[in-house]
XYZ file of C-alpha atoms in Angstrom:
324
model
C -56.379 106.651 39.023
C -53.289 108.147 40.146
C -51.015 110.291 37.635
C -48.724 107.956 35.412
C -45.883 109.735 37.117
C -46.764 108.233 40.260
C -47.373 104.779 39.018
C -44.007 104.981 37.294
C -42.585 105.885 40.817
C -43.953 103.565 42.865
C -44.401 100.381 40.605
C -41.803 100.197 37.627
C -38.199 101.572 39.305
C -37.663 98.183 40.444
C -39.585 96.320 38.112
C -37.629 97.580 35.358
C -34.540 95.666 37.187
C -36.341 92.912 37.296
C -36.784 92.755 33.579
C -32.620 93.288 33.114
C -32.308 91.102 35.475
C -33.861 88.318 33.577
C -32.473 89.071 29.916
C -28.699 89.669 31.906
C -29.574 85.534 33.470
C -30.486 84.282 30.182
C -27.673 85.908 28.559
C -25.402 84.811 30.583
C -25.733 80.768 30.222
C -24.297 81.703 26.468
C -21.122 83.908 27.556
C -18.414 82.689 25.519
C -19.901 79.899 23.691
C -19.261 81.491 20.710
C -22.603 81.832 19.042
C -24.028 86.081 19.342
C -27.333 85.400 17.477
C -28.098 82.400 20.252
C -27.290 84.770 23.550
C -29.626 87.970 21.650
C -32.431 85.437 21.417
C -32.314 84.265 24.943
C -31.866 87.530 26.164
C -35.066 88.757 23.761
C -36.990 86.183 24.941
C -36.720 86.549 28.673
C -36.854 90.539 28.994
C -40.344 90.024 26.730
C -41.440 87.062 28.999
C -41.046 89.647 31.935
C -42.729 92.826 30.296
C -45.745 91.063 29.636
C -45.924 90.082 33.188
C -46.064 93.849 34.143
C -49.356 96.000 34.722
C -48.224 98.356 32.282
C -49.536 98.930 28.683
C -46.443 99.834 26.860
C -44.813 100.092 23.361
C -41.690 99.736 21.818
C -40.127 102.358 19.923
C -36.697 101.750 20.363
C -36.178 97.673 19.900
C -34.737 94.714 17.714
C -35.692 96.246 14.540
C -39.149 96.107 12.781
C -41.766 93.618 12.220
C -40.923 92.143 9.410
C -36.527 92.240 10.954
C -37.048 91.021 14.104
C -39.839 88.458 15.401
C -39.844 89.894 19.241
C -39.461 93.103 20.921
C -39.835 94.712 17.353
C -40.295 98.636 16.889
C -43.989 99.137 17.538
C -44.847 95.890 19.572
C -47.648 95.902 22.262
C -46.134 94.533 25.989
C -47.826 94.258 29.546
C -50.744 92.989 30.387
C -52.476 96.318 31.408
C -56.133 97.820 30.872
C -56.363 100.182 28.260
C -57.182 103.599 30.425
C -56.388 102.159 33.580
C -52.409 101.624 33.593
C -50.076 103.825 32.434
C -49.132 104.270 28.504
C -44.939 104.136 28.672
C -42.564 104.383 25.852
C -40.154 101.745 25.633
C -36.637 101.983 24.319
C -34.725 98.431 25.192
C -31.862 96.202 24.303
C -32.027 93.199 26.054
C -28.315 92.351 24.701
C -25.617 95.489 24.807
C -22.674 93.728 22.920
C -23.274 90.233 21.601
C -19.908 89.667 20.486
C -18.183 90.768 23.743
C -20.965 88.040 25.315
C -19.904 85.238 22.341
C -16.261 86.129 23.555
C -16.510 86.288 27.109
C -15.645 90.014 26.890
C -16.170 93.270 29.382
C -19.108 95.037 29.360
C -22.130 93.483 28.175
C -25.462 94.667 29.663
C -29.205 94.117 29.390
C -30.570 97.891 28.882
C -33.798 99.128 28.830
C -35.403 102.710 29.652
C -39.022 103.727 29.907
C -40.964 107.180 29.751
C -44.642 107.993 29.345
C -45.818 108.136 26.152
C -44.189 110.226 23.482
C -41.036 111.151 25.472
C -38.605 108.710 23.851
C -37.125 110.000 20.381
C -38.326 106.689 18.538
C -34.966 106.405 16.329
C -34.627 104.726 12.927
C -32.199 102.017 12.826
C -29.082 103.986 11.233
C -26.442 105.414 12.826
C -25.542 108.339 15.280
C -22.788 111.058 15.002
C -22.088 110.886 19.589
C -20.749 113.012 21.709
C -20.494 112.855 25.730
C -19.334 114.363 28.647
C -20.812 114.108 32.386
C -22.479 116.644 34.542
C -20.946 120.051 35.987
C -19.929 121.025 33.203
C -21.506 124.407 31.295
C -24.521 123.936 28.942
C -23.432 123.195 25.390
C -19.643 122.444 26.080
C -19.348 120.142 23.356
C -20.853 120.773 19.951
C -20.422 118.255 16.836
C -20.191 121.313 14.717
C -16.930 121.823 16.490
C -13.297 120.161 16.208
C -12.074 117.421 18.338
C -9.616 119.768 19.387
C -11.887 122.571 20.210
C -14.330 119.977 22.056
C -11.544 118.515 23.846
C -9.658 121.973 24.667
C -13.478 123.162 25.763
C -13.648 120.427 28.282
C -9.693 120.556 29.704
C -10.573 124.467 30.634
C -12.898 123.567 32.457
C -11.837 120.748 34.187
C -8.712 122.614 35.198
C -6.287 120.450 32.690
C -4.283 120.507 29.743
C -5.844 118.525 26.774
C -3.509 115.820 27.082
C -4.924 115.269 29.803
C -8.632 114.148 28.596
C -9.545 110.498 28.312
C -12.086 109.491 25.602
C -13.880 106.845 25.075
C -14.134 105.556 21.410
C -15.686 102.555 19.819
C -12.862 100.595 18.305
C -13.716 100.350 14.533
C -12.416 101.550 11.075
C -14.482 104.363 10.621
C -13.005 106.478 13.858
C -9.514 106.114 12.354
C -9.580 110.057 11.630
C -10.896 110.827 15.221
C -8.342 108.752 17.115
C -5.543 110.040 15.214
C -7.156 113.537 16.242
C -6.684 112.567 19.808
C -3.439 110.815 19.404
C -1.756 113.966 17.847
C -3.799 116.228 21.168
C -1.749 113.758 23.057
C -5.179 112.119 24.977
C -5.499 109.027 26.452
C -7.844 106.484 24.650
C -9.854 103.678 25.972
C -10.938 102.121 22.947
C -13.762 99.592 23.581
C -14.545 96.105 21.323
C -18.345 97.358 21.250
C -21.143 98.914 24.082
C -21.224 101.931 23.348
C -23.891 102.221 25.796
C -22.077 101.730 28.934
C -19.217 103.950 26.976
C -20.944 106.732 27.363
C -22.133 106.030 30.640
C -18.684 105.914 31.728
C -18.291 109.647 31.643
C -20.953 110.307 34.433
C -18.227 108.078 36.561
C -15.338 109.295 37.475
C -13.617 106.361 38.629
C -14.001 104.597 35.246
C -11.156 108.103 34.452
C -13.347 108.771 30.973
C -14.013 112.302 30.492
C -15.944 112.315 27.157
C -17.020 109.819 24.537
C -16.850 110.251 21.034
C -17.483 108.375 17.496
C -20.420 107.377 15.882
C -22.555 104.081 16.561
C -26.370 102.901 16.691
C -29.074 105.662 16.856
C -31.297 103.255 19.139
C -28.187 103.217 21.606
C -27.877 107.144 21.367
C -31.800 107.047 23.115
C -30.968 104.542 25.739
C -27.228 106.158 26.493
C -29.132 109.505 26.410
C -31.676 108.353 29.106
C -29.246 107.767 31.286
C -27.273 110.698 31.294
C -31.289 112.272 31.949
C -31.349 110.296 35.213
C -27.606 111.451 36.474
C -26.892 114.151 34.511
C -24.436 115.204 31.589
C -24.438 116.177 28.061
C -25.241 114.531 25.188
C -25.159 115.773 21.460
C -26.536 113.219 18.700
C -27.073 113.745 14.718
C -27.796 111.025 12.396
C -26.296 109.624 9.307
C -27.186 108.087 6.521
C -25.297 105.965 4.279
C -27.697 105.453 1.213
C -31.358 106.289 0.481
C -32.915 103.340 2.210
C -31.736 104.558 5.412
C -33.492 108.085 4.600
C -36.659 106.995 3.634
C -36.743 104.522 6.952
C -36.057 107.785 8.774
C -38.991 109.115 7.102
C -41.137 106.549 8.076
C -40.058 106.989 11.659
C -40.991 110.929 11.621
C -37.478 112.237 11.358
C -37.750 115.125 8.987
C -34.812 117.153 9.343
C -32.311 114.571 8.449
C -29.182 117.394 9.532
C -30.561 117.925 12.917
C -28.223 117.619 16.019
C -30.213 116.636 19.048
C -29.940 117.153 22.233
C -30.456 115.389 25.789
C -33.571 116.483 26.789
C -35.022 115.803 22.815
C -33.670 112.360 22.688
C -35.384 111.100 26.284
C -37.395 113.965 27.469
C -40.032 113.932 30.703
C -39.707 111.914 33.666
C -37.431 108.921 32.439
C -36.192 105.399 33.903
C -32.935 103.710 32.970
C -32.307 100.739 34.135
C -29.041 98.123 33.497
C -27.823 94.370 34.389
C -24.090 93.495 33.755
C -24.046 90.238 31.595
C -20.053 90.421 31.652
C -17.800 91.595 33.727
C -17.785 95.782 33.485
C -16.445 98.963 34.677
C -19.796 100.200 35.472
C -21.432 96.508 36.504
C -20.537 93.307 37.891
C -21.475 90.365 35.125
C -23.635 87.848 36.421
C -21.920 85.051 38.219
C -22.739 81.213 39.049
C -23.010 79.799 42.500
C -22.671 76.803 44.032
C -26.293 74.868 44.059
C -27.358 77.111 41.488
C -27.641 80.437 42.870
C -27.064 82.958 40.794
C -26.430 86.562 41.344
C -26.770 90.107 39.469
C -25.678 93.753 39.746
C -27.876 96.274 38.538
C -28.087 100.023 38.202
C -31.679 101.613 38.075
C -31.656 105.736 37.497
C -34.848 108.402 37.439
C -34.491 111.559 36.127
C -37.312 113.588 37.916
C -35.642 112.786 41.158
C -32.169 112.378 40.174
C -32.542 108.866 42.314
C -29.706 106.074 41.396
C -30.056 103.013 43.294
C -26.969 100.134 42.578
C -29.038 96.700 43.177
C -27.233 92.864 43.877
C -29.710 90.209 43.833
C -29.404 86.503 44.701
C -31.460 84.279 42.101
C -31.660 80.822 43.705
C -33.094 78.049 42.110
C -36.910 77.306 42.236
């Protein structure tokens, strides 16, 4: 049997696009109908519907939620259709829907996510939130620290770059609770891009530098720290992460996931750690991905991005879906 390493080389790369692919297509007959719990469930149902198809025999510790939240894709579920000791044992982390309101609204953005690594490599994150924060590669290790300011994280990063700090652009999720970091930023004199929700493909933005987004900052879902986290693996980048907790509940699930130091700021490599796949479909229309569009006769077509961190491979993949 060849070394899961190899299989995941050989096999799964593309496979994994295939399974965007499908969630991104069923997503995208419910882009801007208005209804976000109707687009998640198509989008759940396909990217299952194309797991189970797969040789593999993997689990989900990064998902919709657990058993008792969410009736597919939960935290723990069984998918493929793989031999015990003969296919490889992979660690899912997925979200077959990035940004269900900007798909209900027709928004920018969405994607199908989902990122894979053999067993045990995947931080398997409680539902709570994450304290973020993201720059891309050549920078030096441990630029950014959360123990620091946003000035002195955002002053660390101009140096280097060559800039003045009013020259940094960060990405923030547009909500409430970053009221305190923006007007951080805004008195630094940065450029924002706020964004309605993906904080995924935020942070993915700063490995690009035509999206212009030097760091990303602001707090949002653990499970999307893992997948953003497994991408930066695959193209490099830093990534700082620490948890918070709003009442007890949210501790004790933490607990129950194996987190037990609930202060601890985590790092890349102990978020997504090992040989790791990333893989993404555009739903909407995106900076980093083009949303999936409708052709004449029924043809319909997809951009994808699929990353590996051992080899540092990204491959950018447009498929034509015509009808059966």
């Amino acid at each position: 049997m060849p070394k899961s390493s190899d299989i995941l080389d050989r096999v799964l790369v593309l496979e994994m696009v295939r399974v965007t692919e499908a969630a991104a297509i069923s997503a995208a007959n419910l882009i801007g109908r208005g209804d976000e719990k109707a687009a998640d469930a198509a989008a759940v149902e396909a990217m299952r519907e194309a797991l189970n198809a797969l040789e593999i025999c993997g689990t989900v510790v990064i998902g919709e939620g657990e058993r008792d939240e969410a009736p597919m894709l939960f935290i723990g579920e069984k998918v493929g259709c793989g031999c015990e000791g003969e296919s490889p044992e992979i660690d899912i982390a997925l979200d077959p829907l990035e940004g269900t309101t900007i798909t209900a609204k027709a928004g920018p953005n969405a994607l199908a996510v989902l990122a894979i690594a053999e067993k045990g490599n995947l931080l398997n994150a409680p539902d709570v939130y994450m304290d973020k924060l993201a720059v891309g590669p050549g920078y030096s290790d441990d630029i950014i620290d959360l123990n620091k300011s946003v000035l002195e994280n955002v002053s660390a990063v101009a140096k280097e770059k060559g800039v003045q700090p009013s020259d940094i652009i960060v990405c923030v999720l547009d909500r409430p609770r970053h009221e305190k970091i923006i007007a951080e930023l805004r008195e630094i004199g940065c450029g924002i891009m706020l964004i309605p929700d993906g904080d995924v493909a935020g942070v993915i933005a700063t490995t690009d530098e035509e999206t212009t987004v030097d760091m990303y900052m602001g707090s949002g879902g653990a499970p999307e720290g893992v997948l953003a986290a497994a991408a930066l693996r695959c193209v490099g980048g830093q990534f700082k992460g620490r948890l918070t907790f709003r009442n007890d509940d949210e501790r004790q699930r933490a607990h129950k996931w194996g987190i037990e130091d609930l202060d601890k700021i985590y790092d890349l490599k102990e978020l997504a750690k090992g040989d790791v796949i990333f893989a993404a479909t555009g739903v909407t229309e995106g900076s980093l991905l083009q949303g999936v569009k409708k052709l004449r006769g029924g043809t319909m077509t997809t951009e994808s991005v699929v990353m590996r961190a051992s080899s540092g491979t990204v491959r950018w993949v447009k498929s034509e879906h015509r009808p059966k």
